[in-house]
Coordinates of C-alpha atoms in Angstrom, one line a residue:
X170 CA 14.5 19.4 3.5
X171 CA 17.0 17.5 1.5
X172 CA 17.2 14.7 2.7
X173 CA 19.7 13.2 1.3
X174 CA 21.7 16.1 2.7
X175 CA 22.3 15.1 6.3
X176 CA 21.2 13.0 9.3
X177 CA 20.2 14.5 12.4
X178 CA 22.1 12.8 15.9
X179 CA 19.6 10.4 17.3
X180 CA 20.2 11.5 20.4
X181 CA 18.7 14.7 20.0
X182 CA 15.6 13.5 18.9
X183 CA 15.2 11.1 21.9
X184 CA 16.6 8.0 19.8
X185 CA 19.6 5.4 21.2
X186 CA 22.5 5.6 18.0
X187 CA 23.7 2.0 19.0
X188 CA 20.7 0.3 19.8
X189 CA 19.2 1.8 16.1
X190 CA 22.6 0.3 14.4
X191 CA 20.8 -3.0 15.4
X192 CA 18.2 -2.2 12.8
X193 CA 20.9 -2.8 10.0
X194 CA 22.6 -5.4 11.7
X195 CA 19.7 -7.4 11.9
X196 CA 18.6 -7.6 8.5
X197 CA 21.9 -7.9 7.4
X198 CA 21.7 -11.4 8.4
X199 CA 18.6 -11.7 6.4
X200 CA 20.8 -10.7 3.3
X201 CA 24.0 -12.7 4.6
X202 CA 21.8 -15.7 4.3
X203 CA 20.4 -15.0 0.7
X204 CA 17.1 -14.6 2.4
X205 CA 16.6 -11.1 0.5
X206 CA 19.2 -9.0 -1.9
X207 CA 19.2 -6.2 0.2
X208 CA 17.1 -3.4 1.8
X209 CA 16.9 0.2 2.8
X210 CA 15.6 1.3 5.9
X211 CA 14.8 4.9 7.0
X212 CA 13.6 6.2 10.8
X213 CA 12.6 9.6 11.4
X214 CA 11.3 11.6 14.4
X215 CA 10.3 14.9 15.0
X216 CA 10.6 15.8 11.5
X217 CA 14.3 14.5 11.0
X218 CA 15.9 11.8 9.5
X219 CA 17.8 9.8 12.2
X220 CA 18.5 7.0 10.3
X221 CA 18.7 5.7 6.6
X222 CA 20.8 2.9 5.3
X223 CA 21.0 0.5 2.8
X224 CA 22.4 -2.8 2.8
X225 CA 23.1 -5.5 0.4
X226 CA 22.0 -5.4 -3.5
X227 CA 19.6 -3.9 -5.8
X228 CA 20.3 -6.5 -8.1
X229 CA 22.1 -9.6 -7.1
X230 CA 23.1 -11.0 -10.1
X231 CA 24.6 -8.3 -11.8
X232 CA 26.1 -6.6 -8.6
X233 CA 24.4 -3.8 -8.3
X234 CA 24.6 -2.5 -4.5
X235 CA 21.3 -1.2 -2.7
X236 CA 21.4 3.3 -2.9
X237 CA 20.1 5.6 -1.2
X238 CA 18.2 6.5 -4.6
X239 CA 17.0 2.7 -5.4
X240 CA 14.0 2.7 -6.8
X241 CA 11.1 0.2 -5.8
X242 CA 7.6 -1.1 -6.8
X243 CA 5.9 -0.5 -3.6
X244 CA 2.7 -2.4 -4.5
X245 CA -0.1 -1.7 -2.2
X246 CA 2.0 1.1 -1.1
X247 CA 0.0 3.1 -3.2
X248 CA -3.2 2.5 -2.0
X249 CA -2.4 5.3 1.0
X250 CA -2.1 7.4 -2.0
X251 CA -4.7 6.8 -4.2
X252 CA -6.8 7.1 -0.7
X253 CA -5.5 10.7 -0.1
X254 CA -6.0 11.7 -4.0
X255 CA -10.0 10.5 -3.6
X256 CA -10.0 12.5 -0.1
X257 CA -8.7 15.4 -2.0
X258 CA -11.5 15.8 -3.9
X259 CA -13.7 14.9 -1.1
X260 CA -12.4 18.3 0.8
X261 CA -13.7 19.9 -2.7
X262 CA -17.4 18.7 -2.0
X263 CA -17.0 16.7 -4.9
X264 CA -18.8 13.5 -3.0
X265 CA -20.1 12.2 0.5
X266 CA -18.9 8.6 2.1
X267 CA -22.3 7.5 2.3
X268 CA -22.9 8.2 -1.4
X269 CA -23.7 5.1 -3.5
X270 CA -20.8 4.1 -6.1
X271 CA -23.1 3.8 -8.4
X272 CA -23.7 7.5 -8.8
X273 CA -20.4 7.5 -10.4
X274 CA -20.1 4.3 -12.2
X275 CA -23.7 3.4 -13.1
X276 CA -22.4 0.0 -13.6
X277 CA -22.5 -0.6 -10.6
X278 CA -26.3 0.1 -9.7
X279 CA -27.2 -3.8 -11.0
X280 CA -24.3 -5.3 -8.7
X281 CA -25.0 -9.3 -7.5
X282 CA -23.6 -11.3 -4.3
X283 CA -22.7 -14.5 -4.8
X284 CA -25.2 -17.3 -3.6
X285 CA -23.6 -20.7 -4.2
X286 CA -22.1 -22.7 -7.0
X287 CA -18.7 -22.8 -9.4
X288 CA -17.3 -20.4 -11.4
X289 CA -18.0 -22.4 -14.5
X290 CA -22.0 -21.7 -12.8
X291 CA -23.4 -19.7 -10.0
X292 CA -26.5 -18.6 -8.6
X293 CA -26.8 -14.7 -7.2
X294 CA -28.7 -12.8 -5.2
X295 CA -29.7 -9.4 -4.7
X296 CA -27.1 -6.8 -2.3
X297 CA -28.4 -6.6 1.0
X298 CA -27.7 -2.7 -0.2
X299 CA -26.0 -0.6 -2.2
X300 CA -22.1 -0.5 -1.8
X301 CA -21.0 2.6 -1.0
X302 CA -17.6 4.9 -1.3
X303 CA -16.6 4.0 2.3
X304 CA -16.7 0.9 1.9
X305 CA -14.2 1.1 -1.1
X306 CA -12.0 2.8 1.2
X307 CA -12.1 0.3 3.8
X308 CA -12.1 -2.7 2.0
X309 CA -15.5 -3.3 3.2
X310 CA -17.1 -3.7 -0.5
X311 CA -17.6 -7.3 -1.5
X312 CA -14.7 -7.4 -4.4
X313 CA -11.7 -9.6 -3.9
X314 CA -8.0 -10.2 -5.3
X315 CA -7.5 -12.8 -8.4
X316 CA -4.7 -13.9 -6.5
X317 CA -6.1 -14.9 -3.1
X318 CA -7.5 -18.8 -4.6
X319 CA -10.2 -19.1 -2.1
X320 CA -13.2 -18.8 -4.0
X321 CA -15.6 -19.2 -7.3
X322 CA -15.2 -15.2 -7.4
X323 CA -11.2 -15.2 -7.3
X324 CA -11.3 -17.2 -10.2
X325 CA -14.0 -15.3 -12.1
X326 CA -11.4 -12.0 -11.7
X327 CA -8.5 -14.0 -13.3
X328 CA -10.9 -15.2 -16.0
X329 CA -12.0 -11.7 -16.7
X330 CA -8.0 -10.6 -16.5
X331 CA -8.2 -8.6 -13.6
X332 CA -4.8 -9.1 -11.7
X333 CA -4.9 -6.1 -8.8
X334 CA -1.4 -5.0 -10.3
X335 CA -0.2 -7.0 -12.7
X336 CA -3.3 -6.3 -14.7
X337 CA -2.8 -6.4 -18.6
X338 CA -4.6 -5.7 -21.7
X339 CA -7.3 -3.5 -19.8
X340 CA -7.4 0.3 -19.0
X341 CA -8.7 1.1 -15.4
X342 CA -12.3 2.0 -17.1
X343 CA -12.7 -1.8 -18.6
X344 CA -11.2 -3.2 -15.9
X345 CA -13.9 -1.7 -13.9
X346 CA -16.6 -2.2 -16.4
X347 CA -15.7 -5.8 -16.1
X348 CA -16.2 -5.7 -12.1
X349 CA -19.6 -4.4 -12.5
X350 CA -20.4 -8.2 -14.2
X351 CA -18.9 -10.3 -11.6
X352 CA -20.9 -11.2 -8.3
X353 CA -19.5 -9.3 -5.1
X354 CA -18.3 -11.6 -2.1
X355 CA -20.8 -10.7 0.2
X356 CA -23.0 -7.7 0.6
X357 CA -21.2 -4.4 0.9
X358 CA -20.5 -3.1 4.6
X359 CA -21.3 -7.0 6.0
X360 CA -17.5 -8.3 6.2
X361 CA -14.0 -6.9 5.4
X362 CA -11.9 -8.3 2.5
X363 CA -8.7 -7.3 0.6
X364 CA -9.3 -6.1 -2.2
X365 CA -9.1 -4.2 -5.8
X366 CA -11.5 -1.5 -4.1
X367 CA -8.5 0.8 -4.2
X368 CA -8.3 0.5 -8.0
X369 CA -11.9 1.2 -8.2
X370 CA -11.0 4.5 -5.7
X371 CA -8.8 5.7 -8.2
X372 CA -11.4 5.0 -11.4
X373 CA -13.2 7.3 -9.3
X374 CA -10.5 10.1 -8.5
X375 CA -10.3 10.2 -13.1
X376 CA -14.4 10.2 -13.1
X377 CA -14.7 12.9 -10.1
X378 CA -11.3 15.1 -11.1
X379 CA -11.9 14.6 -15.5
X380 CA -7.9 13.5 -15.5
X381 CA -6.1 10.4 -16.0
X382 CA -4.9 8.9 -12.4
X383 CA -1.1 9.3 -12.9
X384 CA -1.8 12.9 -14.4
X385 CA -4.1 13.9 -11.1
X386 CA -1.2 12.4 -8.8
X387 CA 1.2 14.2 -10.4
X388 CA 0.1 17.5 -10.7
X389 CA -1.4 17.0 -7.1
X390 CA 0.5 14.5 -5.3
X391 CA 4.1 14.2 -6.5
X392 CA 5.3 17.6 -7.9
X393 CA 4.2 19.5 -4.7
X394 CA 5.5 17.4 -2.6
X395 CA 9.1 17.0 -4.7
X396 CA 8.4 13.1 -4.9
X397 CA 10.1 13.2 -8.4
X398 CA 11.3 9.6 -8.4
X399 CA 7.2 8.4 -7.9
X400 CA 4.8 7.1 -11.0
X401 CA 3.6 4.4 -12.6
X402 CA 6.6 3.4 -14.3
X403 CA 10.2 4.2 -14.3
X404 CA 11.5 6.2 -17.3
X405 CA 14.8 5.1 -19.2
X406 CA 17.1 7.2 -17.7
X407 CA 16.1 6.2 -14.4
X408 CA 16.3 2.6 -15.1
X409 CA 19.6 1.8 -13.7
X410 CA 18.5 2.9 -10.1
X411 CA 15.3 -0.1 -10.7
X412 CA 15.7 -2.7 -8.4
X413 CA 15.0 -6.3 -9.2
X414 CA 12.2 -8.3 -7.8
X415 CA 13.1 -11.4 -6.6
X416 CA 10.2 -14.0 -5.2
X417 CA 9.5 -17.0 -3.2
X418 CA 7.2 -19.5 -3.6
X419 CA 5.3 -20.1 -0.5
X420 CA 4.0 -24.1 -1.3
X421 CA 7.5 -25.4 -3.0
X422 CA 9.9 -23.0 -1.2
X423 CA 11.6 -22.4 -5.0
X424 CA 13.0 -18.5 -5.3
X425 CA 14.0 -16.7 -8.3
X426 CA 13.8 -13.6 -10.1
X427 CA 10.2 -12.0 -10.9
X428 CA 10.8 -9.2 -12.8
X429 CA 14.7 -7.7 -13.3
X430 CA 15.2 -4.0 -13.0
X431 CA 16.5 -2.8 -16.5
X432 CA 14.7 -2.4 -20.0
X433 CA 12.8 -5.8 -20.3
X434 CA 10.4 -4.7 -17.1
X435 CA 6.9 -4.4 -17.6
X436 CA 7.7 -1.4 -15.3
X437 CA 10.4 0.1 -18.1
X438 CA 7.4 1.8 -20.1
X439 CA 3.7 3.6 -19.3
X440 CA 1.3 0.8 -18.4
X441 CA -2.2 0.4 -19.9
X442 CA -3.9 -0.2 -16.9
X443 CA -3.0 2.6 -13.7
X444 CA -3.5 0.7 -11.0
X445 CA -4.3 2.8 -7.7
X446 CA -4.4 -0.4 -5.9
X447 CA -0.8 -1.6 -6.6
X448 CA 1.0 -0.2 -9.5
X449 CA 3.5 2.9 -8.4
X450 CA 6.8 2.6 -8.2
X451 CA 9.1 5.4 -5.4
X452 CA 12.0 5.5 -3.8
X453 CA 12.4 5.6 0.9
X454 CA 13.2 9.0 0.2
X455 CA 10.1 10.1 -1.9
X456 CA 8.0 7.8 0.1
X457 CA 8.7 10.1 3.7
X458 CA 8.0 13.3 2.2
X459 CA 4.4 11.4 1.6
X460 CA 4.2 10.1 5.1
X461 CA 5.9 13.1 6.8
X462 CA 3.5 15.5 4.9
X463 CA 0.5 13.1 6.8
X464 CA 2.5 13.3 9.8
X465 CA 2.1 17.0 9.7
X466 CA -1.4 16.7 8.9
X467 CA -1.6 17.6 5.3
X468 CA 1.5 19.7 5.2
X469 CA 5.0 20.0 4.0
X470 CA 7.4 22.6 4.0
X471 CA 5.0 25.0 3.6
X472 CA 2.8 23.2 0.8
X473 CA -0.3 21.9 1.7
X474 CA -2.5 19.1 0.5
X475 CA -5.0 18.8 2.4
X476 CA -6.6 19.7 6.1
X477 CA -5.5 18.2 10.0
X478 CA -9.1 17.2 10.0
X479 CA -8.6 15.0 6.9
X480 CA -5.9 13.3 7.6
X481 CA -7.2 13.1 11.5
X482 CA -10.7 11.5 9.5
X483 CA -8.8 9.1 7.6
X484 CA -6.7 7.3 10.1
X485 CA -9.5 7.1 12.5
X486 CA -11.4 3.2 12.6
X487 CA -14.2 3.1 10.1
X488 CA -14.8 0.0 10.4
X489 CA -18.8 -0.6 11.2
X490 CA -19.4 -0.9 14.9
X491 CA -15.9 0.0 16.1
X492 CA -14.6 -3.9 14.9
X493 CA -11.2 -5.1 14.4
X494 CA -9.6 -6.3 10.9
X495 CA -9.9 -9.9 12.3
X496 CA -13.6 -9.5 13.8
X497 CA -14.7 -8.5 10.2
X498 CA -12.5 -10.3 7.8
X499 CA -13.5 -13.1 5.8
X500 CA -10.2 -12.9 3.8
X501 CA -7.0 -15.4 4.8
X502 CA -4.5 -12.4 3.6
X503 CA -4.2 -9.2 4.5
X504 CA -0.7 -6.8 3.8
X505 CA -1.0 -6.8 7.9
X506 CA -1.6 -8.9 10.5
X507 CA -5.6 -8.2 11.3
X508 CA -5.4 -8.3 15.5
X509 CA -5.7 -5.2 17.4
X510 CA -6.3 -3.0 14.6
X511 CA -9.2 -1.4 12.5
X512 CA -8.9 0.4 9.0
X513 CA -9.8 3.7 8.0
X514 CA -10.3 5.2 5.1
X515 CA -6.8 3.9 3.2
X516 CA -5.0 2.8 6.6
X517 CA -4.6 0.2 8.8
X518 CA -5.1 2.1 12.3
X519 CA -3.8 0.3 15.4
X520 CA -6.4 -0.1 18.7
X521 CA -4.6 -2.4 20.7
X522 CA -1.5 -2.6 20.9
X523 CA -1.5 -5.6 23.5
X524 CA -4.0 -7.4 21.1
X525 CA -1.6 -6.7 18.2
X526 CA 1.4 -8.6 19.8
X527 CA 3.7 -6.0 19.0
X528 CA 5.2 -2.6 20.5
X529 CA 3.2 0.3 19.2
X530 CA 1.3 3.6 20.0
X531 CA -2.8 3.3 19.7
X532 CA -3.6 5.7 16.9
X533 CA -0.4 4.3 14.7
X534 CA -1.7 4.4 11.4
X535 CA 0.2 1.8 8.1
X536 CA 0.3 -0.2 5.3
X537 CA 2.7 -2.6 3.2
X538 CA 3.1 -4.0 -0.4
X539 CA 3.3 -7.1 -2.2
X540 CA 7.2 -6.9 -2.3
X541 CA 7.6 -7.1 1.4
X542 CA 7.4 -3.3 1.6
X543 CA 6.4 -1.3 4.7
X544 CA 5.9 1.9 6.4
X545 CA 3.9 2.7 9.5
X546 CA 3.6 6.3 11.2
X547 CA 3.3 6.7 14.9
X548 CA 1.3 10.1 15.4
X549 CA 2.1 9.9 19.4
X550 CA 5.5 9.2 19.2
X551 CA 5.9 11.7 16.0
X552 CA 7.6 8.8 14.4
X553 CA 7.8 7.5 10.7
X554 CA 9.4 4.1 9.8
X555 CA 9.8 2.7 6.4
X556 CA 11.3 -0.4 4.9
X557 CA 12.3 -1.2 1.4
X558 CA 13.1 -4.6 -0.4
X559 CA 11.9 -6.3 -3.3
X560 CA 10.8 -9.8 -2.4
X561 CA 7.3 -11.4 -3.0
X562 CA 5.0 -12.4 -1.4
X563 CA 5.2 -10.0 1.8
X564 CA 4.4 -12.9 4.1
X565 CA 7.3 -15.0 3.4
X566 CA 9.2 -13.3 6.4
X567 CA 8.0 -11.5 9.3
X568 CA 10.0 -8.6 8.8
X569 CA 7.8 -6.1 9.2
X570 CA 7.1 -7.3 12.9
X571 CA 10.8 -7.4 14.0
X572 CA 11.4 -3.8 12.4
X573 CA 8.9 -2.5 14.9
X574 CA 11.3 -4.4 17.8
X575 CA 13.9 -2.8 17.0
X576 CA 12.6 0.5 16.1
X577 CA 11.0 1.1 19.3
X578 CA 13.4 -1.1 21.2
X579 CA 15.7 2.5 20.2
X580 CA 13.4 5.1 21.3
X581 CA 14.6 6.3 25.1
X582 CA 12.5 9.2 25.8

């Protein structure tokens, strides 16, 4: 399906055309008030597209309007497909969940927890046991984010250089050698906490596979699925489609530009470090034929990645004990809010939707990035929303909350 080529009537697929207009006249008031430069936003169900519109700019200061073809860095958008990619190989026999990382990275066999102290000196003490592959892909390991500035260990990762995504000056294999010397969190499996886990996934889709990250996602990934606008940076003659990155600080309210769309990106040439974690870049249209091809269970238009029973695995809770996000987390951010829902193995999979505070089907499985990015797929509705924009940090609005209001607040049978 092409599409770009036409949008089904919402009506036929059980959708209210006026009551989805509200989608773009709502956050058109977002962009009105210089809030964001502009977003996409597509709906589909039943395997259609029954909305996709753009609004506003890709670039405000040069004038650029928001396309259909924009492209986006969608952050921890990519951790759903870094997940997949490991999962791939898991289908291969190629590892079990319960297998230590270690057997792959034998750095990691000597791994500490942090005891007590400062980063300047700290006392350790032995893992209460070994940290495992699942509990990279649930964020159930013990690593944290540089960027979260709530602990000794944060500040040991931005001492070392390890920045999730904005990682410089390393390759995936150092950056991971240098994990292996910093104390974990807490022991593996004990709490839940955001983290560079995902990166470590995809060190171990290169170690497991014998191929570079972006080549295995590629040849596996993105050409079979036709997401030819997807990598890990955006080649020159794609440039002018490259949105611009706009941010706003949180503590002093000051907004800006973070990185511009054109030649002088970080994002303009291939990147030393492939984050799995944080570092692709797409387009709404390449990033549905991902999330319809797990809507259909591993399939699209007659390729197939992987099994029903994969994708049905992975979007299941895996959290220990059946526990929410919030009854395990020790961590004060998370891409989504942590009530009502577990994580599998990549996802954030919704329990309770009462619990959640916000319309939903039990079983709806999502994830967002760093640039106020979003997608979530609703397997009982067979439903896919997505949301594009480029503004950072995610939590400075709650926009990903009011485009499930008036997503749902359109669906009529």
């Amino acid at each position: 399906m092409n599409i770009m080529a036409g949008i089904a009537k919402p009506e036929d697929l059980g959708l209210d055309p006026a009551r989805l207009s509200n989608i773009t006249n709502y956050f058109q008031s977002y962009v009105d008030r210089g809030k964001i430069a502009g977003f996409s936003t597509l709906i589909s169900r039943h395997g259609e597209i029954a909305h996709f519109e753009t609004a506003g700019q890709r670039d405000r200061e040069r004038a650029l309007p928001m396309e259909k073809d924009t492209i986006f860095r969608i952050y921890s958008m990519t951790k759903p497909i870094t997940s997949l990619a490991l999962m791939m190989l898991y289908e291969e026999g190629h590892f079990q969940l319960t297998h230590p990382v270690s057997r792959y990275i034998p750095e990691f066999k000597e791994l500490k927890v942090w005891a007590d102290g400062t980063a300047e000196k700290y006392e350790t003490k032995p893992c209460e046991r070994e940290m495992t592959i699942r509990d990279l892909l649930t964020h159930t390991s013990g690593l944290t984010y540089g960027f979260m500035y709530e602990h000794p260990v944060d500040e040991l990762y931005r001492k070392a250089g390890i920045e999730g995504a904005n990682t410089v000056g390393l390759t995936l294999k150092e950056t991971v050698q240098a994990l292996a010397s910093i104390p974990l969190l807490f022991s593996p499996g004990s709490h839940w906490s955001y983290s560079v886990a995902t990166d470590v996934c995809g060190y171990l889709v290169e170690v497991l596979s014998g191929r570079p990250l972006d080549e295995f996602l590629t040849s596996r990934i993105f050409a079979p699925l036709g997401m030819n606008d997807t990598g890990f940076f955006v080649p020159k003659d794609k440039l002018d489609r490259f949105a611009t990155n706009y941010y706003r600080d949180p503590r002093t309210r000051k907004s800006g530009i973070m990185d511009v769309g054109d030649e002088t990106s970080s994002y303009a040439r291939a990147p030393r470090f492939l984050s799995g974690g944080g570092g692709l870049t797409s387009t709404i249209a390449d990033y549905w034929r991902f999330c319809q091809m797990l809507l259909n269970g591993g399939e699209l238009e007659g390729v197939r990645l992987c099994s029903p029973k994969t994708i049905e695995f992975m979007t299941m809770n895996h959290l220990p004990g059946g526990q929410t996000m919030k009854q395990m987390s020790i961590s004060a951010f998370s891409e989504l809010a942590a009530e009502g829902a577990g994580f599998g193995l990549g996802f954030q999979v919704l329990l309770d939707p009462a619990e959640s505070q916000a319309i939903g089907s039990v079983g709806n499985f999502s994830w967002g990035g760093a640039a106020s990015t979003y997608f979530w797929i609703d397997p009982e509705e067979d439903l896919i929303a997505i949301f594009m924009t480029q503004l950072y940090p995610s939590s400075t609005y709650p926009l990903r909350p009011q485009l499930q209001q008036l997503v749902y607040g359109a669906v009529i049978e």
